[in-house]
Amino acid sequence: MIKNNRLSEKEYQENFSDIHPPFDSLTSAQVDANRCLFCYDAPCTKSCPTGINVPKFIKQITTENIKGAAHTIFSSNIMGAGCSKVCPVEKLCEGACVFNLMEEEAIPIARLQRYATEQAMEKNWQLFKRAPSAGKKVAVVGAGPAGLSCAHTLARAGVDVTVYERESKGGGLMTFGIAAYKVTPAFCEDEVKYILSVGGIDIKYNQELGKNCSLTELQKQYDAVYLAIGVGLARQLAIPGEELEGVEDAISFIYKLRDGGYPAVAVGDKVAVIGMGMTAIDAATQAKRLGAEEVTLVYRRSESEKPCTNVELDLARLDGCKVIWLAAPKEIKGANGKVTQLVCNVIKLGEPDSSGRPAPVETDETITLEVDMVIKAAGQMPFEQLVNTTGLKHSKGKIVTTDQLTSLDKVFAGGDAVNGGRKWWMRCRRGKMEQMLS
Amino acid sequence: MADISSNFLGIKSPNPFWLASAPPTDKKYNVLRAFEAGWGGVVWKTLGSQVKNVSSRYSAVDFGGHRVMGFNNIELISDRPLDINLKEITECIRLFPDRAMIVSLMADNDKTSWHELIKKVEDTGAHGLELNFGCPHGMTERGMGAAVGQDPEIAKMVVEWVMEAAHIPVITKLTPNVHSVVPTGKAVVKAGTNALSLINTIQSVTGIDLDTLVPNPNVGGKSVFGGYCGPAVKPIALKMLTTIAQNDITSKVPISGIGGVSTWKDAVEFMLLGASNVQVCTAAMKHGFRIVEDMCEGLNNWMDEKGFKKLDDFIGKSVPNITHWEDLDINFHIIANINQEKCIHCGLCYIACEDTSHQSIRLEYGKPYNNYTIKEEECVGCNLCKLVCPVDNCITMEVHRKGDEYINWKEFQKRGLPLNDH
């Protein structure tokens, strides 16, 4: 049965508390910071999509220059605080730490980054000063990581920025699309507030492109427009039964969880989650933490092809989620309009496909899971229809750009809307547009 | 098992580890705990005229997350009544007859005071006396401590007074707050001291509180120069020890080595450079007396491994290995080698060499790991890369002699061989 309010307040609190507790003192941060070798041309920095100078900020923690450490981090990535909690660091900076090559524990870079950035936020350190007015106005569409990073960089350069955001809160996927035990809604709100505190950024909430504002108007009103609209549409499974009550996409499931408070979110007794990316893990673990009795992750390839990291998978396993490899959804069966079963084709691995991974090939065998809820986390798609109406050149909805400049005059784009949402942490990268206008 | 028992001027102790004259040796309670823990002997904290101490008294230098790499104090000699000290010394000797009991002395600057003090101390049954000519603060202003040790003539005079009265061995402790410890060392040996000990603490300012702007240690908003000791001073102590061990006159008497000894390895190094035993303070003040256990065991294991049966088998063995620069072999040449299997690609060797040395390391960019190799023709064999490398035995220095012949700077000049070849 799908129902909400399964747990006590205390249980909700425990289940959704921070899984990466922060350092509680300077001394404890310094014990780890002092282990850092201060590598030259450091592998951690080279493995950070936003290029944070990791050895420098860690060294700054050892010298008690926490303000300097925060400045170092935010200079490369204004969402450095959120990233320290949600980045899959085991395959980025920490995965590249040279200590791994000595079979030693890697430096806890994310935790140290969190230490410095949280202090900056708590104490509201103003680390950046706006340049004198450049006499330019820019509209940014979307207040997610890409939009906010762009807005902040422009604001620092003396540009007046107006951000148009569809939701009533900023932060984008950080706020609406990540497991709550990694970043709390309250933290996301604080992070947006901190980013905006540089000044010169006006956010207009509940403004959706194509509904409340149009690209043509923005082009007229502003010196430039930056589209950071992200991706949002859940990929459909295109199988029978997808319309049954109890079938939900992971994005909206997590959105509700982030937006409405945990007790309000309904979850089934037995839940199947389709997919094995980060979003699938976030959906599965949180379904379990909301009180689902049984949660099963279903993935059409084998463990070695999984898109999530081992750390993520361990998280799901430790939460008690089951995993079925090599099974592709074939049909969702129901009774009285409600989900009762998920039927999957058993898969064997074939020749490598376009992704370079062995292609999933269906066999004649099927397996049937008794479930009352199916959460789909089979990827997200760009807003193709919306992009179509703007006249922008695109490829299957992904906006085509050269150095962030689109096919339209004075219109730039970045983040998932351009790269298709393959690696969410790429959203914080600074782009050519910032450089052009600053 | 090697024999680690020590015989210093006939003063016997089960091991060569004594606690130096300092707070850990200023009363019976501590000294009995030290003996129970296994220390071979103590030098009882300096007795002399009555003093008054201040608060606070200590400060330290931390490094790389490690506490107390260097330590400094502004404490004076014993501030307990003389008769209580003497009574407690007697009791400690009675309870632990196999341990060495040396008493540190600093009498007022007249012969009678010294003679009276020596008489009282000898009555306790103590095995030896150590003359404190080194205390760098508080006492110097009254013409004692380092004020004596810094002037060879005064030091000589005081030692002569002492030798007139003393019936037990006398060790003179030297101050490092001089350009060379040798002149005072020579003067006191000529005056008849039976042994030398060094070093006392080095005048220092350990740091400043960046909020109050008052240096450490803070005594009501002011500070003074304190005596520096601990691991940080060991290299300086070893150098001063060597100059005493290499001098014809001062090397005639036994030396007790002091200055940053924290482990059995430190002790072995002091002994290799001529110390017959060592005295320890800071390490015990940081960790307690229990550190002596590993000092004994480590020394024993090392001696067994090296085949040394007793301490005298290795004491002073490294003294001849420190020579004058102009006697070094100019044809000796080493070149760094980076073991690619062990390399963790941290780049520390590269940036050290590139920015501050001889640009002798080649960098090939990689993502995320760069590769680093030695440009053999550029390497001068300075050791820097090996020193900064965090991996044991990853960078090794291999011998590539410039020529077979031993040739030193004097000979090199005589033959008019080319300079500036690098």
PDB file of N, CA and C in Angstrom, chain B residues 152-153 155-157 159-160 163 172 182-196 247-253:
ATOM      1  N   PRO B 152      84.986  32.348  30.498  1.00  0.00           N
ATOM      2  CA  PRO B 152      85.869  31.239  30.859  1.00  0.00           C
ATOM      3  C   PRO B 152      86.655  31.510  32.148  1.00  0.00           C
ATOM      4  N   GLU B 153      87.035  32.760  32.374  1.00  0.00           N
ATOM      5  CA  GLU B 153      87.846  33.067  33.563  1.00  0.00           C
ATOM      6  C   GLU B 153      87.037  32.847  34.834  1.00  0.00           C
ATOM      7  N   ALA B 155      84.331  31.040  35.120  1.00  0.00           N
ATOM      8  CA  ALA B 155      83.997  29.617  35.215  1.00  0.00           C
ATOM      9  C   ALA B 155      85.165  28.850  35.838  1.00  0.00           C
ATOM     10  N   LYS B 156      86.357  29.187  35.373  1.00  0.00           N
ATOM     11  CA  LYS B 156      87.566  28.515  35.871  1.00  0.00           C
ATOM     12  C   LYS B 156      87.704  28.740  37.377  1.00  0.00           C
ATOM     13  N   MET B 157      87.481  29.987  37.797  1.00  0.00           N
ATOM     14  CA  MET B 157      87.627  30.331  39.206  1.00  0.00           C
ATOM     15  C   MET B 157      86.631  29.527  40.071  1.00  0.00           C
ATOM     16  N   VAL B 159      85.133  26.717  39.338  1.00  0.00           N
ATOM     17  CA  VAL B 159      85.454  25.284  39.358  1.00  0.00           C
ATOM     18  C   VAL B 159      86.620  25.018  40.320  1.00  0.00           C
ATOM     19  N   GLU B 160      87.566  25.945  40.341  1.00  0.00           N
ATOM     20  CA  GLU B 160      88.693  25.758  41.277  1.00  0.00           C
ATOM     21  C   GLU B 160      88.207  25.731  42.728  1.00  0.00           C
ATOM     22  N   MET B 163      86.526  22.377  43.301  1.00  0.00           N
ATOM     23  CA  MET B 163      87.413  21.223  43.377  1.00  0.00           C
ATOM     24  C   MET B 163      88.164  21.169  44.706  1.00  0.00           C
ATOM     25  N   THR B 172      80.763  19.697  34.958  1.00  0.00           N
ATOM     26  CA  THR B 172      80.433  21.097  34.707  1.00  0.00           C
ATOM     27  C   THR B 172      79.533  21.176  33.477  1.00  0.00           C
ATOM     28  N   VAL B 182      83.830  25.754  23.423  1.00  0.00           N
ATOM     29  CA  VAL B 182      85.170  25.228  23.701  1.00  0.00           C
ATOM     30  C   VAL B 182      85.965  26.067  24.715  1.00  0.00           C
ATOM     31  N   PRO B 183      86.000  27.408  24.593  1.00  0.00           N
ATOM     32  CA  PRO B 183      86.812  28.162  25.563  1.00  0.00           C
ATOM     33  C   PRO B 183      86.424  27.890  27.020  1.00  0.00           C
ATOM     34  N   THR B 184      85.159  27.929  27.350  1.00  0.00           N
ATOM     35  CA  THR B 184      84.754  27.641  28.728  1.00  0.00           C
ATOM     36  C   THR B 184      85.045  26.180  29.069  1.00  0.00           C
ATOM     37  N   GLY B 185      84.796  25.289  28.085  1.00  0.00           N
ATOM     38  CA  GLY B 185      85.081  23.867  28.299  1.00  0.00           C
ATOM     39  C   GLY B 185      86.538  23.653  28.667  1.00  0.00           C
ATOM     40  N   LYS B 186      87.420  24.295  27.907  1.00  0.00           N
ATOM     41  CA  LYS B 186      88.855  24.149  28.179  1.00  0.00           C
ATOM     42  C   LYS B 186      89.200  24.701  29.559  1.00  0.00           C
ATOM     43  N   ALA B 187      88.656  25.868  29.863  1.00  0.00           N
ATOM     44  CA  ALA B 187      88.973  26.536  31.126  1.00  0.00           C
ATOM     45  C   ALA B 187      88.570  25.666  32.313  1.00  0.00           C
ATOM     46  N   VAL B 188      87.384  25.066  32.257  1.00  0.00           N
ATOM     47  CA  VAL B 188      86.937  24.296  33.426  1.00  0.00           C
ATOM     48  C   VAL B 188      87.650  22.946  33.517  1.00  0.00           C
ATOM     49  N   VAL B 189      88.048  22.404  32.354  1.00  0.00           N
ATOM     50  CA  VAL B 189      88.832  21.158  32.412  1.00  0.00           C
ATOM     51  C   VAL B 189      90.189  21.446  33.057  1.00  0.00           C
ATOM     52  N   LYS B 190      90.785  22.574  32.660  1.00  0.00           N
ATOM     53  CA  LYS B 190      92.066  22.958  33.260  1.00  0.00           C
ATOM     54  C   LYS B 190      91.901  23.193  34.765  1.00  0.00           C
ATOM     55  N   ALA B 191      90.744  23.686  35.160  1.00  0.00           N
ATOM     56  CA  ALA B 191      90.495  23.957  36.574  1.00  0.00           C
ATOM     57  C   ALA B 191      90.195  22.679  37.342  1.00  0.00           C
ATOM     58  N   GLY B 192      90.071  21.571  36.627  1.00  0.00           N
ATOM     59  CA  GLY B 192      89.969  20.301  37.328  1.00  0.00           C
ATOM     60  C   GLY B 192      88.627  19.606  37.314  1.00  0.00           C
ATOM     61  N   THR B 193      87.666  20.127  36.555  1.00  0.00           N
ATOM     62  CA  THR B 193      86.372  19.423  36.537  1.00  0.00           C
ATOM     63  C   THR B 193      86.585  17.984  36.056  1.00  0.00           C
ATOM     64  N   ASN B 194      85.815  17.044  36.599  1.00  0.00           N
ATOM     65  CA  ASN B 194      85.993  15.645  36.234  1.00  0.00           C
ATOM     66  C   ASN B 194      85.272  15.282  34.944  1.00  0.00           C
ATOM     67  N   ALA B 195      84.270  16.087  34.584  1.00  0.00           N
ATOM     68  CA  ALA B 195      83.501  15.782  33.377  1.00  0.00           C
ATOM     69  C   ALA B 195      82.787  17.040  32.908  1.00  0.00           C
ATOM     70  N   LEU B 196      82.263  16.963  31.690  1.00  0.00           N
ATOM     71  CA  LEU B 196      81.469  18.070  31.146  1.00  0.00           C
ATOM     72  C   LEU B 196      80.081  17.536  30.790  1.00  0.00           C
ATOM     73  N   ASN B 247      88.133  18.382  20.668  1.00  0.00           N
ATOM     74  CA  ASN B 247      89.201  19.236  21.198  1.00  0.00           C
ATOM     75  C   ASN B 247      90.141  18.417  22.096  1.00  0.00           C
ATOM     76  N   ASP B 248      91.419  18.629  21.925  1.00  0.00           N
ATOM     77  CA  ASP B 248      92.422  17.849  22.660  1.00  0.00           C
ATOM     78  C   ASP B 248      92.240  17.914  24.167  1.00  0.00           C
ATOM     79  N   ILE B 249      91.904  19.106  24.652  1.00  0.00           N
ATOM     80  CA  ILE B 249      91.808  19.269  26.108  1.00  0.00           C
ATOM     81  C   ILE B 249      90.461  18.784  26.634  1.00  0.00           C
ATOM     82  N   THR B 250      89.381  19.275  26.033  1.00  0.00           N
ATOM     83  CA  THR B 250      88.055  18.934  26.565  1.00  0.00           C
ATOM     84  C   THR B 250      87.722  17.455  26.365  1.00  0.00           C
ATOM     85  N   SER B 251      88.316  16.823  25.360  1.00  0.00           N
ATOM     86  CA  SER B 251      87.978  15.420  25.101  1.00  0.00           C
ATOM     87  C   SER B 251      88.643  14.483  26.120  1.00  0.00           C
ATOM     88  N   LYS B 252      89.436  15.049  26.988  1.00  0.00           N
ATOM     89  CA  LYS B 252      90.094  14.193  27.989  1.00  0.00           C
ATOM     90  C   LYS B 252      89.128  13.748  29.095  1.00  0.00           C
ATOM     91  N   VAL B 253      88.006  14.485  29.260  1.00  0.00           N
ATOM     92  CA  VAL B 253      87.066  14.114  30.318  1.00  0.00           C
ATOM     93  C   VAL B 253      85.783  13.540  29.700  1.00  0.00           C
TER      94      VAL B 253
END
